[in-house]
Tab-separated table of C-alpha atoms in Angstrom:
chain	number	residue	atom	x	y	z
A	47	MET	CA	-114.496	222.362	96.518
A	48	ASN	CA	-111.893	220.768	97.845
A	49	ILE	CA	-110.928	216.977	96.957
A	50	PHE	CA	-111.688	216.435	100.909
A	51	ARG	CA	-115.315	217.678	100.736
A	52	PHE	CA	-115.231	215.762	97.054
A	53	VAL	CA	-114.065	212.321	98.823
A	54	GLY	CA	-116.260	213.185	101.930
A	55	ASP	CA	-119.649	213.541	99.892
A	56	MET	CA	-118.717	210.262	97.729
A	57	SER	CA	-117.993	207.869	101.076
A	58	HIS	CA	-121.190	209.419	102.284
A	59	LEU	CA	-122.867	207.942	99.326
A	60	ALA	CA	-121.153	205.129	99.291
A	61	SER	CA	-122.860	204.528	102.662
A	62	PHE	CA	-126.679	204.828	100.747
A	63	PHE	CA	-125.787	202.329	98.246
A	64	LEU	CA	-123.549	199.958	100.664
A	65	LEU	CA	-127.133	200.564	102.962
A	66	LEU	CA	-129.563	199.554	99.402
A	67	ALA	CA	-127.622	196.698	98.571
A	68	LYS	CA	-127.719	195.150	101.178
A	69	LEU	CA	-131.397	195.229	102.048
A	70	ILE	CA	-132.282	194.257	98.679
A	71	TYR	CA	-130.277	191.532	98.069
A	72	THR	CA	-130.422	189.976	101.351
A	73	LYS	CA	-133.811	191.383	101.286
A	74	SER	CA	-133.357	191.583	105.006
A	75	SER	CA	-133.050	194.698	107.266
A	76	THR	CA	-131.551	192.305	110.373
A	77	GLY	CA	-128.805	194.781	112.027
A	78	VAL	CA	-129.791	197.752	110.752
A	79	SER	CA	-131.353	200.647	113.177
A	80	LEU	CA	-134.701	201.967	112.079
A	81	LYS	CA	-134.432	204.626	114.216
A	82	THR	CA	-131.360	205.896	113.609
A	83	GLN	CA	-132.559	205.787	109.615
A	84	ALA	CA	-135.934	207.345	111.116
A	85	LEU	CA	-133.485	210.288	112.537
A	86	TYR	CA	-130.955	210.414	109.044
A	87	LEU	CA	-134.584	210.987	107.439
A	88	THR	CA	-135.147	213.781	109.450
A	89	VAL	CA	-131.752	215.228	109.633
A	90	PHE	CA	-132.209	215.985	105.967
A	91	VAL	CA	-135.495	217.216	105.054
A	92	CYS	CA	-135.006	219.932	108.326
A	93	ARG	CA	-131.408	220.263	106.557
A	94	TYR	CA	-133.149	220.537	103.147
A	95	LEU	CA	-135.904	223.066	103.337
A	96	ASP	CA	-133.435	225.080	101.267
A	97	LEU	CA	-133.627	223.476	97.993
A	98	LEU	CA	-137.010	226.210	98.334
A	99	VAL	CA	-135.491	228.972	98.583
A	100	ALA	CA	-131.595	228.767	98.560
A	101	PHE	CA	-129.645	227.609	95.465
A	102	VAL	CA	-125.984	226.910	95.580
A	103	SER	CA	-124.861	224.595	92.616
A	104	TRP	CA	-126.862	221.347	90.575
A	105	TYR	CA	-124.198	218.918	92.982
A	106	ASN	CA	-125.663	220.355	95.427
A	107	GLU	CA	-129.470	220.042	94.690
A	108	LEU	CA	-128.945	216.733	93.321
A	109	MET	CA	-127.102	215.672	96.581
A	110	LYS	CA	-130.059	216.706	98.789
A	111	ILE	CA	-132.790	214.965	96.504
A	112	PHE	CA	-131.169	211.935	96.439
A	113	PHE	CA	-130.170	211.589	100.309
A	114	ILE	CA	-134.085	212.995	101.207
A	115	ALA	CA	-135.401	210.257	98.811
A	116	ALA	CA	-132.684	207.403	99.257
A	117	SER	CA	-133.388	207.456	103.333
A	118	ALA	CA	-137.170	207.484	102.534
A	119	TYR	CA	-137.001	204.931	100.357
A	120	ILE	CA	-134.524	203.083	103.561
A	121	VAL	CA	-137.123	204.274	106.602
A	122	TYR	CA	-139.951	201.958	104.344
A	123	VAL	CA	-138.066	199.496	103.532
A	124	VAL	CA	-136.539	198.798	106.968
A	125	ALA	CA	-140.248	200.038	108.356
A	126	THR	CA	-142.445	197.380	106.255
A	127	SER	CA	-139.759	194.529	106.220
A	128	THR	CA	-141.525	191.388	107.226
A	129	ARG	CA	-138.347	189.461	108.650
A	130	ASN	CA	-138.158	192.225	110.641
A	131	SER	CA	-136.399	190.486	113.838
A	132	ASN	CA	-135.026	194.043	115.023
A	133	ALA	CA	-135.762	193.532	118.775
A	134	SER	CA	-132.911	195.080	119.698
A	135	ASP	CA	-132.734	198.064	118.207
A	136	THR	CA	-134.062	199.693	122.198
A	137	TYR	CA	-132.355	202.956	121.672
A	138	ARG	CA	-135.156	205.771	123.163
A	139	VAL	CA	-134.536	208.177	120.905
A	140	GLU	CA	-136.269	211.356	122.830
A	141	PHE	CA	-132.951	211.213	124.890
A	142	LEU	CA	-131.188	212.514	121.507
A	143	VAL	CA	-134.225	214.794	119.707
A	144	ILE	CA	-135.558	216.951	122.123
A	145	PRO	CA	-132.393	218.147	123.556
A	146	ALA	CA	-131.081	218.429	120.171
A	147	LEU	CA	-134.563	220.749	119.475
A	148	VAL	CA	-133.642	222.317	123.061
A	149	LEU	CA	-130.487	223.456	121.991
A	150	ALA	CA	-131.543	224.364	118.254
A	151	CYS	CA	-133.917	226.755	119.900
A	152	PHE	CA	-131.177	228.822	122.056
A	153	VAL	CA	-127.932	228.210	120.566
A	154	ASN	CA	-128.237	228.724	115.580
A	155	GLU	CA	-127.327	231.157	113.334
A	156	THR	CA	-130.613	232.639	113.348
A	157	HIS	CA	-130.335	236.671	112.314
A	158	TRP	CA	-133.536	238.208	113.387
A	159	SER	CA	-132.867	241.846	112.669
A	160	LYS	CA	-132.325	240.768	109.138
A	161	GLY	CA	-134.550	238.207	106.880
A	162	GLY	CA	-138.159	236.996	107.784
A	163	TRP	CA	-139.390	234.145	110.022
A	164	SER	CA	-139.281	231.387	107.843
A	165	LEU	CA	-135.617	232.008	107.425
A	166	ASN	CA	-135.501	232.364	111.253
A	167	VAL	CA	-137.039	228.772	111.532
A	168	MET	CA	-135.536	227.723	108.806
A	169	GLU	CA	-132.076	228.318	110.485
A	170	ILE	CA	-133.400	226.529	114.257
A	171	LEU	CA	-134.444	223.932	111.678
A	172	TRP	CA	-130.554	223.632	110.558
A	173	ALA	CA	-128.766	223.958	113.529
A	174	PHE	CA	-131.126	221.263	114.870
A	175	SER	CA	-130.437	218.926	112.042
A	176	ILE	CA	-126.428	219.358	112.704
A	177	TYR	CA	-126.681	218.388	116.322
A	178	LEU	CA	-129.589	215.336	115.801
A	179	GLU	CA	-126.705	213.691	112.783
A	180	ALA	CA	-124.519	214.655	115.474
A	181	VAL	CA	-125.523	211.674	118.070
A	182	ALA	CA	-128.354	210.244	115.494
A	183	VAL	CA	-125.732	206.967	114.814
A	184	LEU	CA	-126.157	205.910	118.297
A	185	PRO	CA	-129.106	203.673	118.171
A	186	GLN	CA	-127.581	201.743	115.435
A	187	LEU	CA	-124.329	202.020	118.132
A	188	LYS	CA	-126.142	200.280	120.563
A	189	MET	CA	-127.479	197.421	117.885
A	190	LEU	CA	-124.030	196.814	116.757
A	191	HIS	CA	-122.876	196.207	120.083
A	192	GLN	CA	-125.665	194.158	121.368
A	193	LEU	CA	-125.801	192.076	117.542
A	194	GLU	CA	-123.469	189.336	117.407
A	195	ASP	CA	-123.374	187.822	113.852
A	196	THR	CA	-123.325	191.836	112.304
A	197	THR	CA	-123.317	191.541	108.612
A	198	ASN	CA	-120.071	192.941	107.002
A	199	ILE	CA	-122.144	194.916	104.515
A	200	THR	CA	-123.621	196.655	107.768
A	201	MET	CA	-120.420	196.971	109.409
A	202	HIS	CA	-118.757	198.469	105.867
A	203	TYR	CA	-121.938	200.580	106.173
A	204	MET	CA	-120.627	202.086	109.094
A	205	ALA	CA	-117.108	202.423	107.938
A	206	SER	CA	-117.907	204.983	104.896
A	207	LEU	CA	-119.581	207.359	107.189
A	208	GLY	CA	-117.435	208.075	109.737
A	209	ILE	CA	-114.380	208.505	106.519
A	210	TYR	CA	-117.361	210.811	105.223
A	211	ARG	CA	-117.223	212.411	108.854
A	212	ALA	CA	-113.293	212.139	108.713
A	213	PHE	CA	-113.237	213.718	105.845
A	214	TYR	CA	-115.596	216.920	106.788
A	215	LEU	CA	-113.511	217.869	109.537
A	216	LEU	CA	-110.668	217.621	107.022
A	217	ASN	CA	-112.327	219.867	104.281
A	218	TRP	CA	-113.063	222.297	107.436
A	219	VAL	CA	-109.610	223.065	108.575
A	220	TYR	CA	-108.775	223.600	104.830
A	221	ARG	CA	-112.009	225.886	104.046
A	222	LEU	CA	-111.477	228.143	107.380
A	223	TYR	CA	-107.431	228.079	106.401
A	224	TYR	CA	-107.730	229.150	102.669
A	225	GLU	CA	-111.536	231.201	102.778
A	226	GLY	CA	-111.695	231.401	106.601
A	227	TYR	CA	-115.670	229.980	106.025
A	228	TRP	CA	-116.895	228.625	109.200
A	229	HIS	CA	-119.308	227.674	110.698
A	230	PRO	CA	-118.743	227.108	115.413
A	231	ILE	CA	-121.864	224.841	115.261
A	232	ALA	CA	-121.463	222.540	112.367
A	233	VAL	CA	-118.092	222.121	112.579
A	234	VAL	CA	-117.901	221.462	118.087
A	235	ALA	CA	-120.945	219.051	115.776
A	236	GLY	CA	-119.067	217.618	113.180
A	237	ILE	CA	-116.370	216.389	116.273
A	238	VAL	CA	-118.664	214.973	118.575
A	239	GLN	CA	-120.030	213.311	115.386
A	240	THR	CA	-116.399	211.902	114.418
A	241	LEU	CA	-115.728	211.135	117.654
A	242	LEU	CA	-118.892	208.586	118.130
A	243	TYR	CA	-117.656	206.554	114.536
A	244	ALA	CA	-113.987	205.832	116.994
A	245	ASP	CA	-115.704	203.657	118.993
A	246	PHE	CA	-117.124	201.873	115.847
A	247	PHE	CA	-114.150	201.792	114.346
A	248	ILE	CA	-112.624	199.701	116.607
A	249	LEU	CA	-115.185	197.333	117.120
A	250	TYR	CA	-114.709	197.518	113.485
A	251	TYR	CA	-111.096	197.027	113.676
A	252	GLN	CA	-111.987	193.784	115.777
A	253	SER	CA	-114.625	191.859	114.152
A	254	VAL	CA	-114.049	192.458	110.456
A	255	LEU	CA	-110.999	193.101	108.992
A	256	LEU	CA	-109.070	190.729	111.702
A	257	ARG	CA	-111.762	188.400	110.339
A	258	LEU	CA	-110.522	189.265	106.152
A	259	PRO	CA	-110.069	186.121	105.113
A	260	SER	CA	-105.583	186.524	103.702
B	806	ALA	CA	-115.490	235.982	106.379
B	807	ALA	CA	-116.999	233.763	109.269
B	808	GLU	CA	-120.764	234.710	110.896
B	809	GLY	CA	-123.424	234.814	107.300
B	810	ALA	CA	-121.543	232.645	105.799
B	811	ALA	CA	-123.536	230.773	102.876
B	812	LYS	CA	-124.091	227.043	103.619
B	813	ASP	CA	-122.661	225.310	100.793
B	814	GLU	CA	-122.443	221.843	102.166
B	815	LEU	CA	-124.444	219.301	102.724
């Protein structure tokens, strides 16, 4: 594992702790998009089905289990939050889920000549999870644009997700050059996903960094 | 390498 991948993963991990800290210490899910969190849970469950059939490393296994468990817990907390004033969580997620699923059925890494049907279904779900992750942040972005007083911690959460994506891009450049490793589906979707965060970082710069006490 | 490379990322 190279340093870019590791920094990316740690930033991803930090994003979970930031969001959990916000939910637990402020006892409020205001400004957190339940739709985005439910999409992330879907992403992790679909992608990490290989937990059952492929062992890569303890690092990977534990991170996967943590991502699934933490996002399930976050969805539970946000969904059951009584003081949930998320009327602005209005993104039509079917416009994300259905195209991602259709695309995954046609553009994936299945090899029907090899492997059984279950492995190929896993490949379709893997591609679906990649496409869905690329756009899963959109409901959260829409909320950020609509809410005036977004708490800083939600913004830091988004920033750590953006850093995670940026370092994964660097990781892929490194791996393509030194290892010949490359998954075009993941790379193209990853570039799209990272570009979506560019919009967020403009907002972050304007609303958080410019307001920081000196 | 490329095609069919193991998926060892998160």
